[in-house]
PDB file of C-alpha atoms in Angstrom:
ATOM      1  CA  UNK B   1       0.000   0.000   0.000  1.00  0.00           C
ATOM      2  CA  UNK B   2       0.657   3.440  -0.811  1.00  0.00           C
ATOM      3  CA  UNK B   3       0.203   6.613   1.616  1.00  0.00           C
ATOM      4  CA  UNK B   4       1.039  10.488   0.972  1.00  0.00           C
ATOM      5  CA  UNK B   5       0.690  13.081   3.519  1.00  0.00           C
ATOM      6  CA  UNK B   6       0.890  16.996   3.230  1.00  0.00           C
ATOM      7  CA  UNK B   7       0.829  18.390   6.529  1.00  0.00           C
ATOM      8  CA  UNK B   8       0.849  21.541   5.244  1.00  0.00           C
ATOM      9  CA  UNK B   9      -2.775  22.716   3.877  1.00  0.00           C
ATOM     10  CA  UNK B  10      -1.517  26.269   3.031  1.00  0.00           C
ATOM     11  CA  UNK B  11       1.871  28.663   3.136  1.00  0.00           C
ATOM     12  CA  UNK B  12       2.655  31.931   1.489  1.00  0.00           C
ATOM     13  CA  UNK B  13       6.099  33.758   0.591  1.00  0.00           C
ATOM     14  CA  UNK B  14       7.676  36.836  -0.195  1.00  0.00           C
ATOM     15  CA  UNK B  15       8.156  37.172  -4.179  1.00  0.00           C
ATOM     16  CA  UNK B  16      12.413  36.299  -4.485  1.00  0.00           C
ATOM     17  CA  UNK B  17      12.609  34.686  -1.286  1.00  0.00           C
ATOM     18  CA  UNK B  18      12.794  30.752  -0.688  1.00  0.00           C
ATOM     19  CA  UNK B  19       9.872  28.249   0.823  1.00  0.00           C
ATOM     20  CA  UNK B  20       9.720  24.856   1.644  1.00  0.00           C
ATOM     21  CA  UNK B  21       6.701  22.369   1.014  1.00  0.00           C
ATOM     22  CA  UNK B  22       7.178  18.816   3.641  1.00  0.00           C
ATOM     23  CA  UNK B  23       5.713  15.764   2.021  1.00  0.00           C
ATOM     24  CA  UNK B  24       6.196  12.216   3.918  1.00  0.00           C
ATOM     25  CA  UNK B  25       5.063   8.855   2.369  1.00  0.00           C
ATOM     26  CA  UNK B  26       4.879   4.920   2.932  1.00  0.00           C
ATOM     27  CA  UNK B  27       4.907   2.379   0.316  1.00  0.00           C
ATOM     28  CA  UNK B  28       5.352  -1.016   0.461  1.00  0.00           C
ATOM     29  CA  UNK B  29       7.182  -1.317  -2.741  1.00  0.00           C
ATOM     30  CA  UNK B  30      11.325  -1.569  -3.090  1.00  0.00           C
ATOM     31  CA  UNK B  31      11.295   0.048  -6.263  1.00  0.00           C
ATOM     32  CA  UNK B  32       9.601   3.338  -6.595  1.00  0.00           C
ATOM     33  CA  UNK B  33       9.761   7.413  -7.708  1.00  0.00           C
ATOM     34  CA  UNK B  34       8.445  10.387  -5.908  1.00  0.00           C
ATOM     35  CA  UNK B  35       6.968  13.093  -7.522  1.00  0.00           C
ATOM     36  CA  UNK B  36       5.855  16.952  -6.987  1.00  0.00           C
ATOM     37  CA  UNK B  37       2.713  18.054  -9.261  1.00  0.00           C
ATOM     38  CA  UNK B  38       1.947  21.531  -9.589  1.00  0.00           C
ATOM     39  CA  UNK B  39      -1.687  22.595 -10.131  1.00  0.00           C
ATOM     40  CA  UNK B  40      -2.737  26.062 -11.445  1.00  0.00           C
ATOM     41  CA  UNK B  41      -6.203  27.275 -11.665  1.00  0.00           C
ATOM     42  CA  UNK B  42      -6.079  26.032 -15.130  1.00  0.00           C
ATOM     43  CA  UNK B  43      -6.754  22.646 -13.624  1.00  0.00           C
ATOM     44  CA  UNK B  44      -3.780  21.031 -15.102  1.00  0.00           C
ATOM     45  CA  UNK B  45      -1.336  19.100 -12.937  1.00  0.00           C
ATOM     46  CA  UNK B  46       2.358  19.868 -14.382  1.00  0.00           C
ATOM     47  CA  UNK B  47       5.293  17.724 -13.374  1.00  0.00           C
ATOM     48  CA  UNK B  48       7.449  20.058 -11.566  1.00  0.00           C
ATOM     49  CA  UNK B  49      10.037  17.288 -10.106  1.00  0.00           C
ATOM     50  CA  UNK B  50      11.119  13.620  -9.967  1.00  0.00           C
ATOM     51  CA  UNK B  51      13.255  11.598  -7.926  1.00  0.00           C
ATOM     52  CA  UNK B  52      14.218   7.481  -8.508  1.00  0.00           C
ATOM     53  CA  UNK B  53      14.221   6.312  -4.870  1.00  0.00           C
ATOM     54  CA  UNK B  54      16.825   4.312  -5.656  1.00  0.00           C
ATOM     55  CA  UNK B  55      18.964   7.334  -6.372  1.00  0.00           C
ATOM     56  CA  UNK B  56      20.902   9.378  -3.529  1.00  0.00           C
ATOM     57  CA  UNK B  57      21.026  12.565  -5.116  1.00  0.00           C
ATOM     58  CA  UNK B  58      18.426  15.139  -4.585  1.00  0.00           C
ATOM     59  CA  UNK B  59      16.686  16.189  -7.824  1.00  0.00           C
ATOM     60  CA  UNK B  60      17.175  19.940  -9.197  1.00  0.00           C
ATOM     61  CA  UNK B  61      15.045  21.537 -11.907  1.00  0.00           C
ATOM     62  CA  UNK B  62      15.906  25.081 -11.837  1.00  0.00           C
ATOM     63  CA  UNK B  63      14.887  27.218  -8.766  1.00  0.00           C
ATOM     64  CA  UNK B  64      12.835  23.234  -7.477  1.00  0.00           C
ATOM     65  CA  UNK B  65      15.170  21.145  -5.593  1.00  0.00           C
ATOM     66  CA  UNK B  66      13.996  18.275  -3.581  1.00  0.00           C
ATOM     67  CA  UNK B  67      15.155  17.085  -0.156  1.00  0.00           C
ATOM     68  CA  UNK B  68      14.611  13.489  -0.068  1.00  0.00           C
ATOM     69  CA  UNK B  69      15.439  11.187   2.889  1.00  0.00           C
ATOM     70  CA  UNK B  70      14.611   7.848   2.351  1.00  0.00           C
ATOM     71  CA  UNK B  71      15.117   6.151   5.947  1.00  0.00           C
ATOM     72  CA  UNK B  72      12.381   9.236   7.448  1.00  0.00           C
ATOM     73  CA  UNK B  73      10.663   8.574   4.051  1.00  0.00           C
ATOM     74  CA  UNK B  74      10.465  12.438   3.316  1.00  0.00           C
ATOM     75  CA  UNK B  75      10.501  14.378   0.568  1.00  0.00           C
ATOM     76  CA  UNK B  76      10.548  17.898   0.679  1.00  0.00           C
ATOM     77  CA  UNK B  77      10.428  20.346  -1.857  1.00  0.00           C
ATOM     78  CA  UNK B  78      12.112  23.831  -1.720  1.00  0.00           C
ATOM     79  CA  UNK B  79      11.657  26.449  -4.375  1.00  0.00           C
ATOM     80  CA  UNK B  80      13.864  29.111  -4.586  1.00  0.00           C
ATOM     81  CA  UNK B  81      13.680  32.943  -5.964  1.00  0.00           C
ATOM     82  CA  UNK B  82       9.718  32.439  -5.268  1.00  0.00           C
ATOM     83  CA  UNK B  83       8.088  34.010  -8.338  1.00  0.00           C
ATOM     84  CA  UNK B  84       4.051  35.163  -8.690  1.00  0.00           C
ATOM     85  CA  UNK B  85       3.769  32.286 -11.409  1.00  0.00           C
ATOM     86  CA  UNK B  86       4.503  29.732  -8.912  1.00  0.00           C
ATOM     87  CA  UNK B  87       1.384  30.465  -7.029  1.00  0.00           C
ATOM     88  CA  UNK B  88      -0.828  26.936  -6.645  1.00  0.00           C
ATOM     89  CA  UNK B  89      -1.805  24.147  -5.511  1.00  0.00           C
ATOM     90  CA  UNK B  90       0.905  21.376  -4.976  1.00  0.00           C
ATOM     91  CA  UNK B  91       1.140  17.463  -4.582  1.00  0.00           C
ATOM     92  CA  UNK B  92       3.517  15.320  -3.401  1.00  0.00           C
ATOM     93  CA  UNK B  93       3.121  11.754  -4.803  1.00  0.00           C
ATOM     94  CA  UNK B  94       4.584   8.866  -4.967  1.00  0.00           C
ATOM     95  CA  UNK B  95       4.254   5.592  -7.784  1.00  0.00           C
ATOM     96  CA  UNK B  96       5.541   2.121  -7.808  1.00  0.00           C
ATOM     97  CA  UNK B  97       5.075  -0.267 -10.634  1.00  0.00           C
ATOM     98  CA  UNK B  98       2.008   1.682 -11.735  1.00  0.00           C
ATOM     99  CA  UNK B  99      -0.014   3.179  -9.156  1.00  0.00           C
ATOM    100  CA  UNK B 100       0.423   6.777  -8.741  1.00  0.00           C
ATOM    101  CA  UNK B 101      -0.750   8.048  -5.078  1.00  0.00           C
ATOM    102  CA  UNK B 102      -1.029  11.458  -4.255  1.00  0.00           C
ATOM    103  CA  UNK B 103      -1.065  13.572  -1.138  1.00  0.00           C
ATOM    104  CA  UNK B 104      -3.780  16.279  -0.591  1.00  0.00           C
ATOM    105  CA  UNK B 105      -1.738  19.250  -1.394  1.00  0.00           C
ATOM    106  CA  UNK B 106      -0.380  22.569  -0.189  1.00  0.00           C
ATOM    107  CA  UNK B 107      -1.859  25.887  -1.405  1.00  0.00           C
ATOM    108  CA  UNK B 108       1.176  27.962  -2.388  1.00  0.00           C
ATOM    109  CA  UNK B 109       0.684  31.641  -2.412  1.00  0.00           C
ATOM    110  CA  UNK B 110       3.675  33.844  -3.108  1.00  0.00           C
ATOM    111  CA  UNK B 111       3.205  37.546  -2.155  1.00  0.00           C
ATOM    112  CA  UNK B 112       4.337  40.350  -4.268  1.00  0.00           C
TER     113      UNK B 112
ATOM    114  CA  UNK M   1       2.750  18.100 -29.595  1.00  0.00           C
ATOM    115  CA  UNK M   2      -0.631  17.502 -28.415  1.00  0.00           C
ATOM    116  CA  UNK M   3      -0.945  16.916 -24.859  1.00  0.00           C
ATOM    117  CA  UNK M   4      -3.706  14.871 -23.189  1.00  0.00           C
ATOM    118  CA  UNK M   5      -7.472  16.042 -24.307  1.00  0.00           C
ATOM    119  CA  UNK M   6     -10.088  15.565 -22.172  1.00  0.00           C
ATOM    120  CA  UNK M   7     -14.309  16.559 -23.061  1.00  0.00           C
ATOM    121  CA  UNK M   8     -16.078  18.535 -22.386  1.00  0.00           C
ATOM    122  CA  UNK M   9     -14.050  20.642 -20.046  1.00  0.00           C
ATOM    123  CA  UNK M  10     -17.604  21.081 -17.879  1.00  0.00           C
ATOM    124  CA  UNK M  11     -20.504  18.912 -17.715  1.00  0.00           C
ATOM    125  CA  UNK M  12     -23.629  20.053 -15.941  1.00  0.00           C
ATOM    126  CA  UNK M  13     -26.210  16.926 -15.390  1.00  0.00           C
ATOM    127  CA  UNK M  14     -29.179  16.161 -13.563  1.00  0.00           C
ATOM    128  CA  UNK M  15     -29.291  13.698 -10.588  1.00  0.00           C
ATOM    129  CA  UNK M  16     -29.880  10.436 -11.683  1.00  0.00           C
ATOM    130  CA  UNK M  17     -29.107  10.691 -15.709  1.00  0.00           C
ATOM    131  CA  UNK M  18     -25.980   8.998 -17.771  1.00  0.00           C
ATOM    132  CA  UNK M  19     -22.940  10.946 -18.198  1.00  0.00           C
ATOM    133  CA  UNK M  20     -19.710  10.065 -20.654  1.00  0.00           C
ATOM    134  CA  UNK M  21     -16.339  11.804 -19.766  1.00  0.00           C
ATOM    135  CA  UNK M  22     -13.394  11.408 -22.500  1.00  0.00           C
ATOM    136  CA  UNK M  23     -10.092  11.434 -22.606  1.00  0.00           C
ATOM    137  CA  UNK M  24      -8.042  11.551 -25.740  1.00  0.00           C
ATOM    138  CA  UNK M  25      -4.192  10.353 -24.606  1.00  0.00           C
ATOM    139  CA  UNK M  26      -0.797  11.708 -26.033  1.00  0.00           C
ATOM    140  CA  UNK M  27      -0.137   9.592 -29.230  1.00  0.00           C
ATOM    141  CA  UNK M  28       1.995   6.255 -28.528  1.00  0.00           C
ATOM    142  CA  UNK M  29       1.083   6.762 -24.624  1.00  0.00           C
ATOM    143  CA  UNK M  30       0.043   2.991 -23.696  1.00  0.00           C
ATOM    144  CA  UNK M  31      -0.878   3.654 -19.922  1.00  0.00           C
ATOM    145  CA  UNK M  32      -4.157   5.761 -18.697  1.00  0.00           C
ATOM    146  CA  UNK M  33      -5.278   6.831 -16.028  1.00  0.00           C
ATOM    147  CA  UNK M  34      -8.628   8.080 -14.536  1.00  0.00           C
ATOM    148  CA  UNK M  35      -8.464  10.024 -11.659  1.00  0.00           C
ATOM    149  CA  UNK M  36     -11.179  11.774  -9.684  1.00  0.00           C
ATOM    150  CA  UNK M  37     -10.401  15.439  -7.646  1.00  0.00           C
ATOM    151  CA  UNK M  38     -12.881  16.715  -5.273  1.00  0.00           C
ATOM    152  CA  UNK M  39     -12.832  20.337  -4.001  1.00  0.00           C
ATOM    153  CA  UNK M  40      -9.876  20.787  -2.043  1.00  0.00           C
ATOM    154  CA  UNK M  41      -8.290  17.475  -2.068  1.00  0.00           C
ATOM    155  CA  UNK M  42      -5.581  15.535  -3.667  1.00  0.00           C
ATOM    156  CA  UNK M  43      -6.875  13.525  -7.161  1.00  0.00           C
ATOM    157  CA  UNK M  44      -8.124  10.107  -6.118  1.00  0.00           C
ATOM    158  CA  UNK M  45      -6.874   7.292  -8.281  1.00  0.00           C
ATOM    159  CA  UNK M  46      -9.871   5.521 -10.268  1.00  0.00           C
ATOM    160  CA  UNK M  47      -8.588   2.941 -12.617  1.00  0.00           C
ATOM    161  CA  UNK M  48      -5.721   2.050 -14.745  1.00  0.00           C
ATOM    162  CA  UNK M  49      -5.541   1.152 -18.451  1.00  0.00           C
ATOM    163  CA  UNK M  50      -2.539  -0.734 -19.915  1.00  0.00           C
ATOM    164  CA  UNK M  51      -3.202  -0.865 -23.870  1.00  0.00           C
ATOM    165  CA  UNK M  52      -7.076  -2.057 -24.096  1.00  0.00           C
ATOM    166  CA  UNK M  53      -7.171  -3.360 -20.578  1.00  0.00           C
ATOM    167  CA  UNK M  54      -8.221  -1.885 -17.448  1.00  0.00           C
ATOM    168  CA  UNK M  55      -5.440  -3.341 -15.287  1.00  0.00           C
ATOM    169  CA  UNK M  56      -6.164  -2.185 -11.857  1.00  0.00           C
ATOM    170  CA  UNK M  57      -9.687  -0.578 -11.139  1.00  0.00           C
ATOM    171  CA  UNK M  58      -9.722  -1.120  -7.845  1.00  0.00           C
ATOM    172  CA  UNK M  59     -10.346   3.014  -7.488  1.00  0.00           C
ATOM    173  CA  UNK M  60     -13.861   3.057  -8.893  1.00  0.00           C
ATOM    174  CA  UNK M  61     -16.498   3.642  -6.166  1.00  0.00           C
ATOM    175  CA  UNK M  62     -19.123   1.418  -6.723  1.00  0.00           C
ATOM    176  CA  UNK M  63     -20.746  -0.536  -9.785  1.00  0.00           C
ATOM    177  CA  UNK M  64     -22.133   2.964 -11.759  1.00  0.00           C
ATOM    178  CA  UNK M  65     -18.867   3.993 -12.684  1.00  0.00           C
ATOM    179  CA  UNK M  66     -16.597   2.043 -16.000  1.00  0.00           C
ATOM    180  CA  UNK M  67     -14.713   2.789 -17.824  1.00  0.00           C
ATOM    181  CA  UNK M  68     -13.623   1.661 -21.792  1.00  0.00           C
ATOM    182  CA  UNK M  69     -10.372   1.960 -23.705  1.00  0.00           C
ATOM    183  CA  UNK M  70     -11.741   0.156 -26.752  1.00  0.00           C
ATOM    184  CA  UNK M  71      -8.762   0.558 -29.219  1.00  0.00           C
ATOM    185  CA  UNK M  72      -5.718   1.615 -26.994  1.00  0.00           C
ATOM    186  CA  UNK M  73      -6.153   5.276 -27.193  1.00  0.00           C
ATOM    187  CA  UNK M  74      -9.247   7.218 -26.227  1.00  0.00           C
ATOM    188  CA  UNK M  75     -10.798   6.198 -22.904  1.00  0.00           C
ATOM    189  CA  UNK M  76     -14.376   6.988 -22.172  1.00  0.00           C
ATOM    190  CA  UNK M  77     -15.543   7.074 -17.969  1.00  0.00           C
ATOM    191  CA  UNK M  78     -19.196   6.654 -17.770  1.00  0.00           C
ATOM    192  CA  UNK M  79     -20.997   6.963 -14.933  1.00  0.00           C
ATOM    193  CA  UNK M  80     -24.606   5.984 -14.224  1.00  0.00           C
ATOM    194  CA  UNK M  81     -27.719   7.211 -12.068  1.00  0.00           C
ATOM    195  CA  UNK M  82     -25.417  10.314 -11.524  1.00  0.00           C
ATOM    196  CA  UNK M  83     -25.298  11.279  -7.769  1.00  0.00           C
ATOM    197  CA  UNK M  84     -24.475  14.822  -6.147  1.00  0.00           C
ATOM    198  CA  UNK M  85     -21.802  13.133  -4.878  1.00  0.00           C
ATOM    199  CA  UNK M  86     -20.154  12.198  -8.084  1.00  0.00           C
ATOM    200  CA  UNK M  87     -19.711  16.102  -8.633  1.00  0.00           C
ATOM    201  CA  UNK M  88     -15.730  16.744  -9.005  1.00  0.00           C
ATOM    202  CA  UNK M  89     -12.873  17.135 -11.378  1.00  0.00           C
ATOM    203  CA  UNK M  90     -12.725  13.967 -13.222  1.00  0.00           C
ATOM    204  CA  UNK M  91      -8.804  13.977 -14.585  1.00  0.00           C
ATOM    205  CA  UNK M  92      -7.113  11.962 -17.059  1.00  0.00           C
ATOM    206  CA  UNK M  93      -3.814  11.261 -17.190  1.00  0.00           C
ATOM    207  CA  UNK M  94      -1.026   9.412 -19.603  1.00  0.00           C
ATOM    208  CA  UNK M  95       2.335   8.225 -19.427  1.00  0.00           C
ATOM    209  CA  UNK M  96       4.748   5.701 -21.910  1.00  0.00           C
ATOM    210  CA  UNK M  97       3.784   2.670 -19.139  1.00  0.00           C
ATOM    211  CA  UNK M  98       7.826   2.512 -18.163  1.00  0.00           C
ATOM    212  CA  UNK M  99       8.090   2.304 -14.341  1.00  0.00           C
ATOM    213  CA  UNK M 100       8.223   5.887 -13.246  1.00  0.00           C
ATOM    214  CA  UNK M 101       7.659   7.672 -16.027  1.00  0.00           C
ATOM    215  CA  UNK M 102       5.887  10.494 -15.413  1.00  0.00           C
ATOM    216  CA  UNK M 103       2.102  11.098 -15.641  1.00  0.00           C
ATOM    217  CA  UNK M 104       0.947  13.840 -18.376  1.00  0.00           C
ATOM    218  CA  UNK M 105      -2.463  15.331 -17.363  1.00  0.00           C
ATOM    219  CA  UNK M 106      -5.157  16.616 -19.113  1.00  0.00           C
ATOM    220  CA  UNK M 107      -7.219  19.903 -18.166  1.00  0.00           C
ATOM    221  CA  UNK M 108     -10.166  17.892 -16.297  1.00  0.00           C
ATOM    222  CA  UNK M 109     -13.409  17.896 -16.496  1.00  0.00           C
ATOM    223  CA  UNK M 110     -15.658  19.402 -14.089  1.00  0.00           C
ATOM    224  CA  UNK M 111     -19.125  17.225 -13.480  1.00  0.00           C
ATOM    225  CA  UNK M 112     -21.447  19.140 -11.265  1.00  0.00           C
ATOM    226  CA  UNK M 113     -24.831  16.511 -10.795  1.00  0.00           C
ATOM    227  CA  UNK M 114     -27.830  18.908  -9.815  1.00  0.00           C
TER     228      UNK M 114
END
C-alpha cells in the first residue's frame, strides 16, 4: 500500500525569497519514484520534479530542488527565488510499478 | 505536440441521468489513467488502463462507474444514475507505461450533478 501526507494545507512567501513544502510517504514497494505536481487554476497538474528512490542525489530543476530522505521517508520540496507564477496548488506523490498516489496538497501563495 | 485532451471541459447533469467523460491520450502513450479530484483534495486514483485493458480498477467507487479503452487510445468514464456526490474534477492522465515515467495530465473535467 501506498500513503502520501501533506501536513501543510496552506503557506505563502515573499516574491524572491525561498519556501519549503514537507511531504512524507509509505509504500510497500522496493522500487519506486516520488513526484511533486503543480496545479494552477487552469486545472492542469504539471510535473514540476522527480526523484528514482533508488537514487541518492536530490533532484534539481531550476529554482525546485527536492530534499529526499529515504530512511524518514520524506521528501521535501524547496523552491527558490519564489516568483508570482509559482502560485498553486501542490502534490507530493509517490508511484511504484504503476499506481500513482497522491497527497492532498499545499496551497502555495507567493506575495508580491 | 498535443498533450492529453479531455471533453467537455464542464458537464452540468441532472441527478440520476448517464454521463460520458473522454479522454483523448498523447499519441503512442500505452498507460491511462482516470483520476477523480474533489474540491480541495488531492486527485483520487480511479482505474488504470494498460493498452485495451483496465489493469487495476480497484479506485472506482461502486458498480455505476466504467470505464472503456476500446482501441488503446481514447478512454471513455461513464458513470450511471449520476449522484451529487459524483460532482468533481474527473482527470485523465497518460504516461509511456515505463516504471516511473511520469504522468501527463489533461485539463479535467468538471461534473457538477444537480
Amino acid at each position: 500500500a501506498q500513503t502520501v501526507t501533506q501536513s501543510q494545507p496552506e503557506m505563502s512567501v515573499q516574491e524572491a525569497e525561498t519556501v519549503t513544502l514537507s511531504c512524507t510517504y509509505d509504500t510497500s514497494e522496493n522500487n519506486y519514484y516520488l513526484f511533486w505536481y503543480k496545479q494552477p487554476p487552469s486545472r492542469q497538474m504539471i510535473l514540476v520534479i522527480r526523484q528514482e528512490a533508488y537514487k541518492q542525489q536530490n533532484a534539481t530543476e531550476n529554482r525546485f530542488s527536492v530534499n529526499f530522505q529515504k530512511a524518514a521517508k520524506s521528501f521535501s520540496l524547496k523552491i527558490s527565488d519564489s516568483q508570482l507564477g509559482d502560485t498553486a496548488m501542490y502534490f507530493c506523490g509517490t508511484s511504484g510499478t504503476y499506481k500513482y498516489i497522491f497527497g492532498t496538497g499545499t496551497r502555495l501563495k507567493v506575495l508580491a | 505536440g498535443a498533450g492529453v485532451s479531455q471533453t467537455p471541459s464542464n458537464k452540468v447533469t441532472e441527478k440520476g441521468k448517464y454521463v460520458e467523460l473522454r479522454c483523448d491520450p498523447i499519441s503512442g502513450h500505452t498507460a491511462l489513467y482516470w483520476y477523480r479530484q474533489s474540491l480541495g483534495q488531492g486527485p483520487e486514483f480511479l482505474i488504470y488502463f494498460q493498452g485495451t485493458g483496465a489493469a487495476d480498477d480497484s479506485g472506482l467507487p461502486n458498480d455505476r462507474f466504467f470505464a472503456v479503452r476500446p482501441e488503446g487510445s481514447v478512454s471513455t468514464l461513464k458513470i450511471q444514475r449520476t449522484e451529487r456526490g459524483d460532482s468533481a474534477v474527473y482527470l485523465c492522465a497518460s504516461s509511456t507505461g515505463a516504471d516511473g515515467s511520469p504522468l501527463h495530465f489533461g485539463n479535467g473535467t468538471r461534473l457538477t450533478v444537480t
